[in-house]
Amino acid sequence: MSQEIEIEFKNLISELTYSKLLRYYSPNSSPIFEQVNHYFDTKNMGLQAKQSALRVRYKGKKFILTLKQPHKIGLLETHQLLNEDEFKILKQKGTIPSGEVSHQLESLLELPFVKLNLQYLGKLTTERTECNLPEGLLVLDKSFYFNCTDFEMEFECTEETAGRKAFEDLLKSWSLTWTEPPNKIERFYKEKLKRN
């Protein structure tokens, strides 16, 4: 099974701060690239109720289906590659092929595979750049969903305590206050609910 534990710290930032960080880190960062997240949930929003999320990320000409769910440290991510036809069927009919993610969904939702009944919620597009720092990976995101645009810095690391300290030091060096934001899917859900 393709699984990993994701440990990351995040902070929403202003467009001005985003521009300053982008300029400062640009000599050592990746070029900005686009990734599109397509979000899904059950008809009764069973994943949201379990603080979990299901997405298909289109990046680098690949469709990657990912289930994110709470874990004692960070988030547990389960991944499964889809081909374009499988993605289209998921989007139109709410069915996914049997595999790592479907098995994990059955366990999480306590439902048999045939009763998962998924629905397409919409997409969130992110312009991302990444910069490797000694303590971890700094990610700068500009995201678009519905009529919203927001800016975020993320810090990905392999160890929670050291990563938290490094992120706090990074924020302090830019005179930023850490107010842990809702993650992208939560912000997406909030805007979607406004439109229902």
mmCIF file with all atom_site columns, C-alpha atoms in Angstrom, residues 2-180:
data_model
loop_
_atom_site.group_PDB
_atom_site.id
_atom_site.type_symbol
_atom_site.label_atom_id
_atom_site.label_alt_id
_atom_site.label_comp_id
_atom_site.label_asym_id
_atom_site.label_entity_id
_atom_site.label_seq_id
_atom_site.pdbx_PDB_ins_code
_atom_site.Cartn_x
_atom_site.Cartn_y
_atom_site.Cartn_z
_atom_site.occupancy
_atom_site.B_iso_or_equiv
_atom_site.pdbx_formal_charge
_atom_site.auth_seq_id
_atom_site.auth_comp_id
_atom_site.auth_asym_id
_atom_site.auth_atom_id
_atom_site.pdbx_PDB_model_num
ATOM 1   C CA . SER A 1 2   ? 1.311   3.458  -0.854  1.00 0.00 ? 2   SER A CA 1
ATOM 2   C CA . GLN A 1 3   ? 1.065   5.330  2.437   1.00 0.00 ? 3   GLN A CA 1
ATOM 3   C CA . GLU A 1 4   ? 2.980   8.065  4.191   1.00 0.00 ? 4   GLU A CA 1
ATOM 4   C CA . ILE A 1 5   ? 2.694   10.256 7.267   1.00 0.00 ? 5   ILE A CA 1
ATOM 5   C CA . GLU A 1 6   ? 2.518   13.941 6.390   1.00 0.00 ? 6   GLU A CA 1
ATOM 6   C CA . ILE A 1 7   ? 3.919   16.355 8.972   1.00 0.00 ? 7   ILE A CA 1
ATOM 7   C CA . GLU A 1 8   ? 3.499   19.959 7.975   1.00 0.00 ? 8   GLU A CA 1
ATOM 8   C CA . PHE A 1 9   ? 2.864   23.350 9.521   1.00 0.00 ? 9   PHE A CA 1
ATOM 9   C CA . LYS A 1 10  ? 0.934   26.096 7.762   1.00 0.00 ? 10  LYS A CA 1
ATOM 10  C CA . ASN A 1 11  ? 0.139   29.766 7.963   1.00 0.00 ? 11  ASN A CA 1
ATOM 11  C CA . LEU A 1 12  ? -2.080  31.935 5.796   1.00 0.00 ? 12  LEU A CA 1
ATOM 12  C CA . ILE A 1 13  ? -0.241  35.056 4.682   1.00 0.00 ? 13  ILE A CA 1
ATOM 13  C CA . SER A 1 14  ? -1.063  38.253 2.848   1.00 0.00 ? 14  SER A CA 1
ATOM 14  C CA . GLU A 1 15  ? -0.399  38.729 -0.848  1.00 0.00 ? 15  GLU A CA 1
ATOM 15  C CA . LEU A 1 16  ? 2.346   41.213 0.049   1.00 0.00 ? 16  LEU A CA 1
ATOM 16  C CA . THR A 1 17  ? 4.104   38.735 2.354   1.00 0.00 ? 17  THR A CA 1
ATOM 17  C CA . TYR A 1 18  ? 3.721   36.010 -0.278  1.00 0.00 ? 18  TYR A CA 1
ATOM 18  C CA . SER A 1 19  ? 5.415   38.277 -2.853  1.00 0.00 ? 19  SER A CA 1
ATOM 19  C CA . LYS A 1 20  ? 8.272   39.094 -0.449  1.00 0.00 ? 20  LYS A CA 1
ATOM 20  C CA . LEU A 1 21  ? 8.857   35.421 0.402   1.00 0.00 ? 21  LEU A CA 1
ATOM 21  C CA . LEU A 1 22  ? 8.704   34.483 -3.264  1.00 0.00 ? 22  LEU A CA 1
ATOM 22  C CA . ARG A 1 23  ? 11.337  37.082 -4.167  1.00 0.00 ? 23  ARG A CA 1
ATOM 23  C CA . TYR A 1 24  ? 13.592  36.170 -1.247  1.00 0.00 ? 24  TYR A CA 1
ATOM 24  C CA . TYR A 1 25  ? 13.560  32.413 -1.824  1.00 0.00 ? 25  TYR A CA 1
ATOM 25  C CA . SER A 1 26  ? 13.294  32.407 -5.635  1.00 0.00 ? 26  SER A CA 1
ATOM 26  C CA . PRO A 1 27  ? 17.039  31.900 -6.324  1.00 0.00 ? 27  PRO A CA 1
ATOM 27  C CA . ASN A 1 28  ? 16.913  28.543 -4.479  1.00 0.00 ? 28  ASN A CA 1
ATOM 28  C CA . SER A 1 29  ? 13.338  27.467 -5.185  1.00 0.00 ? 29  SER A CA 1
ATOM 29  C CA . SER A 1 30  ? 11.584  25.485 -7.876  1.00 0.00 ? 30  SER A CA 1
ATOM 30  C CA . PRO A 1 31  ? 9.878   27.369 -10.700 1.00 0.00 ? 31  PRO A CA 1
ATOM 31  C CA . ILE A 1 32  ? 6.203   27.970 -9.945  1.00 0.00 ? 32  ILE A CA 1
ATOM 32  C CA . PHE A 1 33  ? 4.138   25.000 -11.082 1.00 0.00 ? 33  PHE A CA 1
ATOM 33  C CA . GLU A 1 34  ? 0.409   24.375 -11.135 1.00 0.00 ? 34  GLU A CA 1
ATOM 34  C CA . GLN A 1 35  ? -1.446  21.549 -9.471  1.00 0.00 ? 35  GLN A CA 1
ATOM 35  C CA . VAL A 1 36  ? -5.188  21.001 -9.508  1.00 0.00 ? 36  VAL A CA 1
ATOM 36  C CA . ASN A 1 37  ? -7.001  19.258 -6.650  1.00 0.00 ? 37  ASN A CA 1
ATOM 37  C CA . HIS A 1 38  ? -10.415 17.742 -7.380  1.00 0.00 ? 38  HIS A CA 1
ATOM 38  C CA . TYR A 1 39  ? -12.339 17.018 -4.158  1.00 0.00 ? 39  TYR A CA 1
ATOM 39  C CA . PHE A 1 40  ? -14.865 14.261 -3.428  1.00 0.00 ? 40  PHE A CA 1
ATOM 40  C CA . ASP A 1 41  ? -16.991 13.186 -0.481  1.00 0.00 ? 41  ASP A CA 1
ATOM 41  C CA . THR A 1 42  ? -19.939 10.905 0.183   1.00 0.00 ? 42  THR A CA 1
ATOM 42  C CA . LYS A 1 43  ? -23.463 12.253 -0.339  1.00 0.00 ? 43  LYS A CA 1
ATOM 43  C CA . ASN A 1 44  ? -23.824 12.774 3.421   1.00 0.00 ? 44  ASN A CA 1
ATOM 44  C CA . MET A 1 45  ? -20.313 14.317 3.742   1.00 0.00 ? 45  MET A CA 1
ATOM 45  C CA . GLY A 1 46  ? -19.049 11.298 5.691   1.00 0.00 ? 46  GLY A CA 1
ATOM 46  C CA . LEU A 1 47  ? -15.388 12.144 5.094   1.00 0.00 ? 47  LEU A CA 1
ATOM 47  C CA . GLN A 1 48  ? -15.757 15.705 6.327   1.00 0.00 ? 48  GLN A CA 1
ATOM 48  C CA . ALA A 1 49  ? -17.447 14.348 9.476   1.00 0.00 ? 49  ALA A CA 1
ATOM 49  C CA . LYS A 1 50  ? -14.335 12.202 10.089  1.00 0.00 ? 50  LYS A CA 1
ATOM 50  C CA . GLN A 1 51  ? -11.960 15.150 9.443   1.00 0.00 ? 51  GLN A CA 1
ATOM 51  C CA . SER A 1 52  ? -10.741 13.364 6.339   1.00 0.00 ? 52  SER A CA 1
ATOM 52  C CA . ALA A 1 53  ? -10.508 14.322 2.683   1.00 0.00 ? 53  ALA A CA 1
ATOM 53  C CA . LEU A 1 54  ? -10.459 12.587 -0.679  1.00 0.00 ? 54  LEU A CA 1
ATOM 54  C CA . ARG A 1 55  ? -8.878  14.269 -3.657  1.00 0.00 ? 55  ARG A CA 1
ATOM 55  C CA . VAL A 1 56  ? -7.494  13.608 -7.080  1.00 0.00 ? 56  VAL A CA 1
ATOM 56  C CA . ARG A 1 57  ? -4.467  15.760 -7.776  1.00 0.00 ? 57  ARG A CA 1
ATOM 57  C CA . TYR A 1 58  ? -3.536  16.354 -11.393 1.00 0.00 ? 58  TYR A CA 1
ATOM 58  C CA . LYS A 1 59  ? 0.168   17.126 -11.497 1.00 0.00 ? 59  LYS A CA 1
ATOM 59  C CA . GLY A 1 60  ? 2.838   16.335 -14.027 1.00 0.00 ? 60  GLY A CA 1
ATOM 60  C CA . LYS A 1 61  ? 0.326   14.625 -16.346 1.00 0.00 ? 61  LYS A CA 1
ATOM 61  C CA . LYS A 1 62  ? -0.616  12.140 -13.602 1.00 0.00 ? 62  LYS A CA 1
ATOM 62  C CA . PHE A 1 63  ? -3.859  11.648 -11.685 1.00 0.00 ? 63  PHE A CA 1
ATOM 63  C CA . ILE A 1 64  ? -3.122  10.736 -8.052  1.00 0.00 ? 64  ILE A CA 1
ATOM 64  C CA . LEU A 1 65  ? -6.029  9.725  -5.819  1.00 0.00 ? 65  LEU A CA 1
ATOM 65  C CA . THR A 1 66  ? -5.261  10.503 -2.153  1.00 0.00 ? 66  THR A CA 1
ATOM 66  C CA . LEU A 1 67  ? -7.186  9.877  1.041   1.00 0.00 ? 67  LEU A CA 1
ATOM 67  C CA . LYS A 1 68  ? -6.035  12.055 3.949   1.00 0.00 ? 68  LYS A CA 1
ATOM 68  C CA . GLN A 1 69  ? -7.115  11.072 7.438   1.00 0.00 ? 69  GLN A CA 1
ATOM 69  C CA . PRO A 1 70  ? -6.086  12.042 10.987  1.00 0.00 ? 70  PRO A CA 1
ATOM 70  C CA . HIS A 1 71  ? -3.147  10.217 12.521  1.00 0.00 ? 71  HIS A CA 1
ATOM 71  C CA . LYS A 1 72  ? -1.549  10.471 15.965  1.00 0.00 ? 72  LYS A CA 1
ATOM 72  C CA . ILE A 1 73  ? 1.237   12.496 14.321  1.00 0.00 ? 73  ILE A CA 1
ATOM 73  C CA . GLY A 1 74  ? 0.207   14.588 11.313  1.00 0.00 ? 74  GLY A CA 1
ATOM 74  C CA . LEU A 1 75  ? -1.978  12.995 8.654   1.00 0.00 ? 75  LEU A CA 1
ATOM 75  C CA . LEU A 1 76  ? -2.007  9.528  7.149   1.00 0.00 ? 76  LEU A CA 1
ATOM 76  C CA . GLU A 1 77  ? -2.058  9.737  3.351   1.00 0.00 ? 77  GLU A CA 1
ATOM 77  C CA . THR A 1 78  ? -2.998  6.774  1.164   1.00 0.00 ? 78  THR A CA 1
ATOM 78  C CA . HIS A 1 79  ? -2.226  7.147  -2.557  1.00 0.00 ? 79  HIS A CA 1
ATOM 79  C CA . GLN A 1 80  ? -3.340  5.373  -5.702  1.00 0.00 ? 80  GLN A CA 1
ATOM 80  C CA . LEU A 1 81  ? -2.583  6.226  -9.328  1.00 0.00 ? 81  LEU A CA 1
ATOM 81  C CA . LEU A 1 82  ? -5.567  6.624  -11.655 1.00 0.00 ? 82  LEU A CA 1
ATOM 82  C CA . ASN A 1 83  ? -5.630  6.784  -15.415 1.00 0.00 ? 83  ASN A CA 1
ATOM 83  C CA . GLU A 1 84  ? -7.661  9.476  -17.140 1.00 0.00 ? 84  GLU A CA 1
ATOM 84  C CA . ASP A 1 85  ? -10.657 7.215  -17.766 1.00 0.00 ? 85  ASP A CA 1
ATOM 85  C CA . GLU A 1 86  ? -10.785 6.151  -14.100 1.00 0.00 ? 86  GLU A CA 1
ATOM 86  C CA . PHE A 1 87  ? -10.704 9.813  -13.057 1.00 0.00 ? 87  PHE A CA 1
ATOM 87  C CA . LYS A 1 88  ? -13.564 10.649 -15.442 1.00 0.00 ? 88  LYS A CA 1
ATOM 88  C CA . ILE A 1 89  ? -15.669 7.770  -14.097 1.00 0.00 ? 89  ILE A CA 1
ATOM 89  C CA . LEU A 1 90  ? -15.014 8.910  -10.517 1.00 0.00 ? 90  LEU A CA 1
ATOM 90  C CA . LYS A 1 91  ? -16.021 12.465 -11.400 1.00 0.00 ? 91  LYS A CA 1
ATOM 91  C CA . GLN A 1 92  ? -19.160 11.491 -13.329 1.00 0.00 ? 92  GLN A CA 1
ATOM 92  C CA . LYS A 1 93  ? -20.382 8.384  -11.498 1.00 0.00 ? 93  LYS A CA 1
ATOM 93  C CA . GLY A 1 94  ? -18.721 8.529  -8.078  1.00 0.00 ? 94  GLY A CA 1
ATOM 94  C CA . THR A 1 95  ? -16.998 5.158  -8.371  1.00 0.00 ? 95  THR A CA 1
ATOM 95  C CA . ILE A 1 96  ? -13.299 4.424  -7.945  1.00 0.00 ? 96  ILE A CA 1
ATOM 96  C CA . PRO A 1 97  ? -11.370 1.331  -8.955  1.00 0.00 ? 97  PRO A CA 1
ATOM 97  C CA . SER A 1 98  ? -10.555 -1.212 -6.276  1.00 0.00 ? 98  SER A CA 1
ATOM 98  C CA . GLY A 1 99  ? -7.190  -0.525 -4.703  1.00 0.00 ? 99  GLY A CA 1
ATOM 99  C CA . GLU A 1 100 ? -5.343  0.971  -1.744  1.00 0.00 ? 100 GLU A CA 1
ATOM 100 C CA . VAL A 1 101 ? -7.641  3.985  -1.388  1.00 0.00 ? 101 VAL A CA 1
ATOM 101 C CA . SER A 1 102 ? -10.937 2.127  -1.762  1.00 0.00 ? 102 SER A CA 1
ATOM 102 C CA . HIS A 1 103 ? -9.859  -0.400 0.892   1.00 0.00 ? 103 HIS A CA 1
ATOM 103 C CA . GLN A 1 104 ? -8.872  2.410  3.268   1.00 0.00 ? 104 GLN A CA 1
ATOM 104 C CA . LEU A 1 105 ? -12.188 4.192  2.598   1.00 0.00 ? 105 LEU A CA 1
ATOM 105 C CA . GLU A 1 106 ? -14.157 1.037  3.410   1.00 0.00 ? 106 GLU A CA 1
ATOM 106 C CA . SER A 1 107 ? -12.361 0.790  6.741   1.00 0.00 ? 107 SER A CA 1
ATOM 107 C CA . LEU A 1 108 ? -12.689 4.492  7.571   1.00 0.00 ? 108 LEU A CA 1
ATOM 108 C CA . LEU A 1 109 ? -16.366 4.824  6.661   1.00 0.00 ? 109 LEU A CA 1
ATOM 109 C CA . GLU A 1 110 ? -17.315 1.282  7.706   1.00 0.00 ? 110 GLU A CA 1
ATOM 110 C CA . LEU A 1 111 ? -19.093 0.793  4.403   1.00 0.00 ? 111 LEU A CA 1
ATOM 111 C CA . PRO A 1 112 ? -18.668 -1.837 1.701   1.00 0.00 ? 112 PRO A CA 1
ATOM 112 C CA . PHE A 1 113 ? -16.953 -0.631 -1.456  1.00 0.00 ? 113 PHE A CA 1
ATOM 113 C CA . VAL A 1 114 ? -20.166 -0.704 -3.520  1.00 0.00 ? 114 VAL A CA 1
ATOM 114 C CA . LYS A 1 115 ? -21.935 1.660  -1.103  1.00 0.00 ? 115 LYS A CA 1
ATOM 115 C CA . LEU A 1 116 ? -19.317 4.431  -0.956  1.00 0.00 ? 116 LEU A CA 1
ATOM 116 C CA . ASN A 1 117 ? -21.505 6.638  -3.201  1.00 0.00 ? 117 ASN A CA 1
ATOM 117 C CA . LEU A 1 118 ? -19.021 9.462  -3.830  1.00 0.00 ? 118 LEU A CA 1
ATOM 118 C CA . GLN A 1 119 ? -19.845 12.860 -5.301  1.00 0.00 ? 119 GLN A CA 1
ATOM 119 C CA . TYR A 1 120 ? -17.681 15.483 -6.988  1.00 0.00 ? 120 TYR A CA 1
ATOM 120 C CA . LEU A 1 121 ? -17.451 18.729 -5.009  1.00 0.00 ? 121 LEU A CA 1
ATOM 121 C CA . GLY A 1 122 ? -15.274 20.886 -7.265  1.00 0.00 ? 122 GLY A CA 1
ATOM 122 C CA . LYS A 1 123 ? -11.655 21.872 -7.764  1.00 0.00 ? 123 LYS A CA 1
ATOM 123 C CA . LEU A 1 124 ? -8.968  24.008 -6.176  1.00 0.00 ? 124 LEU A CA 1
ATOM 124 C CA . THR A 1 125 ? -6.029  25.176 -8.283  1.00 0.00 ? 125 THR A CA 1
ATOM 125 C CA . THR A 1 126 ? -2.689  26.020 -6.680  1.00 0.00 ? 126 THR A CA 1
ATOM 126 C CA . GLU A 1 127 ? 0.356   27.805 -8.060  1.00 0.00 ? 127 GLU A CA 1
ATOM 127 C CA . ARG A 1 128 ? 3.188   26.345 -5.978  1.00 0.00 ? 128 ARG A CA 1
ATOM 128 C CA . THR A 1 129 ? 6.888   26.838 -5.495  1.00 0.00 ? 129 THR A CA 1
ATOM 129 C CA . GLU A 1 130 ? 9.125   24.811 -3.176  1.00 0.00 ? 130 GLU A CA 1
ATOM 130 C CA . CYS A 1 131 ? 12.423  25.618 -1.473  1.00 0.00 ? 131 CYS A CA 1
ATOM 131 C CA . ASN A 1 132 ? 14.600  23.110 0.368   1.00 0.00 ? 132 ASN A CA 1
ATOM 132 C CA . LEU A 1 133 ? 15.835  24.511 3.682   1.00 0.00 ? 133 LEU A CA 1
ATOM 133 C CA . PRO A 1 134 ? 18.204  22.683 6.058   1.00 0.00 ? 134 PRO A CA 1
ATOM 134 C CA . GLU A 1 135 ? 15.292  21.955 8.429   1.00 0.00 ? 135 GLU A CA 1
ATOM 135 C CA . GLY A 1 136 ? 12.675  20.941 5.863   1.00 0.00 ? 136 GLY A CA 1
ATOM 136 C CA . LEU A 1 137 ? 10.747  21.977 2.765   1.00 0.00 ? 137 LEU A CA 1
ATOM 137 C CA . LEU A 1 138 ? 9.231   25.465 2.538   1.00 0.00 ? 138 LEU A CA 1
ATOM 138 C CA . VAL A 1 139 ? 6.216   25.621 0.223   1.00 0.00 ? 139 VAL A CA 1
ATOM 139 C CA . LEU A 1 140 ? 4.578   28.839 -1.007  1.00 0.00 ? 140 LEU A CA 1
ATOM 140 C CA . ASP A 1 141 ? 1.072   28.495 -2.401  1.00 0.00 ? 141 ASP A CA 1
ATOM 141 C CA . LYS A 1 142 ? -1.350  30.780 -4.201  1.00 0.00 ? 142 LYS A CA 1
ATOM 142 C CA . SER A 1 143 ? -4.695  28.979 -4.412  1.00 0.00 ? 143 SER A CA 1
ATOM 143 C CA . PHE A 1 144 ? -7.890  29.630 -6.371  1.00 0.00 ? 144 PHE A CA 1
ATOM 144 C CA . TYR A 1 145 ? -11.275 28.055 -5.560  1.00 0.00 ? 145 TYR A CA 1
ATOM 145 C CA . PHE A 1 146 ? -14.745 29.355 -6.355  1.00 0.00 ? 146 PHE A CA 1
ATOM 146 C CA . ASN A 1 147 ? -14.263 33.153 -6.223  1.00 0.00 ? 147 ASN A CA 1
ATOM 147 C CA . CYS A 1 148 ? -11.490 33.037 -3.597  1.00 0.00 ? 148 CYS A CA 1
ATOM 148 C CA . THR A 1 149 ? -7.749  33.500 -3.805  1.00 0.00 ? 149 THR A CA 1
ATOM 149 C CA . ASP A 1 150 ? -5.555  32.894 -0.774  1.00 0.00 ? 150 ASP A CA 1
ATOM 150 C CA . PHE A 1 151 ? -1.855  32.724 0.012   1.00 0.00 ? 151 PHE A CA 1
ATOM 151 C CA . GLU A 1 152 ? -0.181  30.230 2.299   1.00 0.00 ? 152 GLU A CA 1
ATOM 152 C CA . MET A 1 153 ? 3.207   29.121 3.494   1.00 0.00 ? 153 MET A CA 1
ATOM 153 C CA . GLU A 1 154 ? 3.697   25.480 4.449   1.00 0.00 ? 154 GLU A CA 1
ATOM 154 C CA . PHE A 1 155 ? 6.646   23.802 6.090   1.00 0.00 ? 155 PHE A CA 1
ATOM 155 C CA . GLU A 1 156 ? 7.030   20.053 5.568   1.00 0.00 ? 156 GLU A CA 1
ATOM 156 C CA . CYS A 1 157 ? 9.345   18.053 7.797   1.00 0.00 ? 157 CYS A CA 1
ATOM 157 C CA . THR A 1 158 ? 10.098  14.536 9.001   1.00 0.00 ? 158 THR A CA 1
ATOM 158 C CA . GLU A 1 159 ? 10.018  15.111 12.778  1.00 0.00 ? 159 GLU A CA 1
ATOM 159 C CA . GLU A 1 160 ? 7.246   17.043 14.518  1.00 0.00 ? 160 GLU A CA 1
ATOM 160 C CA . THR A 1 161 ? 9.052   18.724 17.447  1.00 0.00 ? 161 THR A CA 1
ATOM 161 C CA . ALA A 1 162 ? 12.084  19.921 15.467  1.00 0.00 ? 162 ALA A CA 1
ATOM 162 C CA . GLY A 1 163 ? 9.824   20.921 12.558  1.00 0.00 ? 163 GLY A CA 1
ATOM 163 C CA . ARG A 1 164 ? 7.542   22.996 14.785  1.00 0.00 ? 164 ARG A CA 1
ATOM 164 C CA . LYS A 1 165 ? 10.546  24.834 16.249  1.00 0.00 ? 165 LYS A CA 1
ATOM 165 C CA . ALA A 1 166 ? 12.004  25.478 12.773  1.00 0.00 ? 166 ALA A CA 1
ATOM 166 C CA . PHE A 1 167 ? 8.646   26.790 11.514  1.00 0.00 ? 167 PHE A CA 1
ATOM 167 C CA . GLU A 1 168 ? 8.222   29.061 14.552  1.00 0.00 ? 168 GLU A CA 1
ATOM 168 C CA . ASP A 1 169 ? 11.744  30.430 13.987  1.00 0.00 ? 169 ASP A CA 1
ATOM 169 C CA . LEU A 1 170 ? 10.960  30.991 10.307  1.00 0.00 ? 170 LEU A CA 1
ATOM 170 C CA . LEU A 1 171 ? 7.796   32.926 11.153  1.00 0.00 ? 171 LEU A CA 1
ATOM 171 C CA . LYS A 1 172 ? 9.650   34.980 13.741  1.00 0.00 ? 172 LYS A CA 1
ATOM 172 C CA . SER A 1 173 ? 12.348  35.905 11.221  1.00 0.00 ? 173 SER A CA 1
ATOM 173 C CA . TRP A 1 174 ? 9.610   37.368 8.979   1.00 0.00 ? 174 TRP A CA 1
ATOM 174 C CA . SER A 1 175 ? 7.721   38.994 11.905  1.00 0.00 ? 175 SER A CA 1
ATOM 175 C CA . LEU A 1 176 ? 4.712   36.771 11.256  1.00 0.00 ? 176 LEU A CA 1
ATOM 176 C CA . THR A 1 177 ? 2.198   35.557 13.818  1.00 0.00 ? 177 THR A CA 1
ATOM 177 C CA . TRP A 1 178 ? 1.258   31.905 13.645  1.00 0.00 ? 178 TRP A CA 1
ATOM 178 C CA . THR A 1 179 ? -2.476  31.405 13.487  1.00 0.00 ? 179 THR A CA 1
ATOM 179 C CA . GLU A 1 180 ? -2.934  27.795 12.377  1.00 0.00 ? 180 GLU A CA 1
#
